[in-house]
Coordinates of N, CA and C in Angstrom, one line a residue:
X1 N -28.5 -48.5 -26.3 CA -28.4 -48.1 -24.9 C -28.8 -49.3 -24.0
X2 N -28.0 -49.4 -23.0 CA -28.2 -50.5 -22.0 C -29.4 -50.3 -21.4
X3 N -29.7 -50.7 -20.0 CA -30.5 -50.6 -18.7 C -30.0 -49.8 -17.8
X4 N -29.4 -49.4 -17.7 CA -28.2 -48.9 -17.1 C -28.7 -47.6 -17.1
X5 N -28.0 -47.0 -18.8 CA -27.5 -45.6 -19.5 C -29.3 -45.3 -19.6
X6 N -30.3 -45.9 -19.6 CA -31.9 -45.3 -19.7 C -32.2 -45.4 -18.3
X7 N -31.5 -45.5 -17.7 CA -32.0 -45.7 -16.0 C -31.5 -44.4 -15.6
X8 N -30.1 -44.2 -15.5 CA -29.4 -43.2 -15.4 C -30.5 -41.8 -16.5
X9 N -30.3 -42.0 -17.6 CA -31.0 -40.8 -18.3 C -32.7 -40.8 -17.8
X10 N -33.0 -40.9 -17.2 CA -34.9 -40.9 -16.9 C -34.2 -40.4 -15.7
X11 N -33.6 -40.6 -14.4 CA -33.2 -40.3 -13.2 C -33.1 -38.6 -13.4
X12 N -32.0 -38.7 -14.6 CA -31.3 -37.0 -14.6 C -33.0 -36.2 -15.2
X13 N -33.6 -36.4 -16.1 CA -34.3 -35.7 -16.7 C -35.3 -35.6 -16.0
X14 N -35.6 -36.4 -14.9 CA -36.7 -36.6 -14.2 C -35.8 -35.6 -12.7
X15 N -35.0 -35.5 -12.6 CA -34.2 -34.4 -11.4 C -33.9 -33.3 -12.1
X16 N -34.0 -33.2 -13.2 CA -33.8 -31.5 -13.8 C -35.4 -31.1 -13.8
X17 N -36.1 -31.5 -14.3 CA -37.9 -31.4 -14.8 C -38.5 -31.2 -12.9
X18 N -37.9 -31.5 -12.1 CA -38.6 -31.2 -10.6 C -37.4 -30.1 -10.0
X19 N -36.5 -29.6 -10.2 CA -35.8 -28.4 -10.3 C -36.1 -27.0 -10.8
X20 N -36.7 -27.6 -11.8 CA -37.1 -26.3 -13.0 C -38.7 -26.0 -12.5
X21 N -39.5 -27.2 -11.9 CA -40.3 -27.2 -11.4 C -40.6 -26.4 -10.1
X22 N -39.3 -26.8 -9.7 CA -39.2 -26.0 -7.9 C -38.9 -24.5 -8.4
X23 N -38.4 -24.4 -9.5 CA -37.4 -23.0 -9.5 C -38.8 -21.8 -10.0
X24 N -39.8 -22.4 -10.8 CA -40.8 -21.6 -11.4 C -42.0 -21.5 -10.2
X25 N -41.8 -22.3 -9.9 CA -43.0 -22.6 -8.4 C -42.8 -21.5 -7.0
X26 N -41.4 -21.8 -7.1 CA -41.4 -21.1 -5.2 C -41.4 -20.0 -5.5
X27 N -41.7 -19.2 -3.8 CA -41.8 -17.7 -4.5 C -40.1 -17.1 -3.9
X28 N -39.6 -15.6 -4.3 CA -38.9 -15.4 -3.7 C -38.0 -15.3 -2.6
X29 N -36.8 -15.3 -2.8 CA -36.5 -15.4 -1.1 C -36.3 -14.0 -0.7
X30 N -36.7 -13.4 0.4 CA -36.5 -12.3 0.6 C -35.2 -11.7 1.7
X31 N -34.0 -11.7 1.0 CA -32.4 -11.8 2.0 C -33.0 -10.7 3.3
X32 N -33.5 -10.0 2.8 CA -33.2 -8.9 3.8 C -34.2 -9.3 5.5
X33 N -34.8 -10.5 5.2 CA -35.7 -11.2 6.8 C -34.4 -12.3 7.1
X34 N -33.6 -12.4 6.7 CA -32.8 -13.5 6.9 C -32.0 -13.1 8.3
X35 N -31.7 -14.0 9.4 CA -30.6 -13.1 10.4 C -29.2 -13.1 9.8
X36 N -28.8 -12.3 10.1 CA -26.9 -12.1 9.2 C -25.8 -13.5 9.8
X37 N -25.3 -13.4 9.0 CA -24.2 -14.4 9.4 C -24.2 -14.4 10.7
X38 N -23.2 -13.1 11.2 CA -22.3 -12.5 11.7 C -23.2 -13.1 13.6
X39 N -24.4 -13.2 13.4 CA -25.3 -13.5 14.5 C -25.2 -14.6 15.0
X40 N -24.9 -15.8 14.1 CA -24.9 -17.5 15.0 C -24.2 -17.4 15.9
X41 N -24.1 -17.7 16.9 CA -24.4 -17.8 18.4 C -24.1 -16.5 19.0
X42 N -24.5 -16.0 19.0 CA -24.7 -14.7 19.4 C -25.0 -14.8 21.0
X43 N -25.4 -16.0 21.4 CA -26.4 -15.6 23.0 C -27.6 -15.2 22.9
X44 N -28.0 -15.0 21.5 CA -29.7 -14.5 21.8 C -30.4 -16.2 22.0
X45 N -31.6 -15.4 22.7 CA -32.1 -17.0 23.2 C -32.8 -17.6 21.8
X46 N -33.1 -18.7 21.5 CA -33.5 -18.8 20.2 C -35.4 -19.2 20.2
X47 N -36.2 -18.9 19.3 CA -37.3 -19.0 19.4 C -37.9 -20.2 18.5
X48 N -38.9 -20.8 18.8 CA -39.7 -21.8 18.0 C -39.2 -22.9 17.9
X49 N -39.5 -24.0 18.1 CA -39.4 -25.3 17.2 C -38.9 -25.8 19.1
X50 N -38.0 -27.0 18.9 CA -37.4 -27.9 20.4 C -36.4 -27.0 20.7
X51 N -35.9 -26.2 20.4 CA -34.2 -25.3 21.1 C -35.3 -23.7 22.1
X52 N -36.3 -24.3 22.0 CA -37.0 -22.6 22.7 C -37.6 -23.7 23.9
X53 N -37.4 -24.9 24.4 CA -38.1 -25.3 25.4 C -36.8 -25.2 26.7
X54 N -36.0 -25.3 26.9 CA -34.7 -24.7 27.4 C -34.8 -23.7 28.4

């Protein structure tokens, strides 16, 4: 194996191993707090972050 093909394989094993990591780690997502599609721009005013100083 080149420099290359061990560079590439430590990359991938080292991005699946922090995947598998994220996937056991986080907690659920819970759909049902999520706003629905059907809502993006709706006109409601939006809250929090820089788009609520407006």
């Amino acid at each position: 194996m080149g420099i290359r093909h061990t560079t590439l394989a430590i990359f991938w094993l080292a991005l699946a191993l922090f995947l598998g990591w994220d996937w056991v780690s986080s907690a659920d997502i819970n759909h049902r707090h999520e706003p629905p599609l059907f809502a993006a721009g709706s006109g409601q005013a939006p809250t929090g972050g820089h788009c609520s100083a407006f």
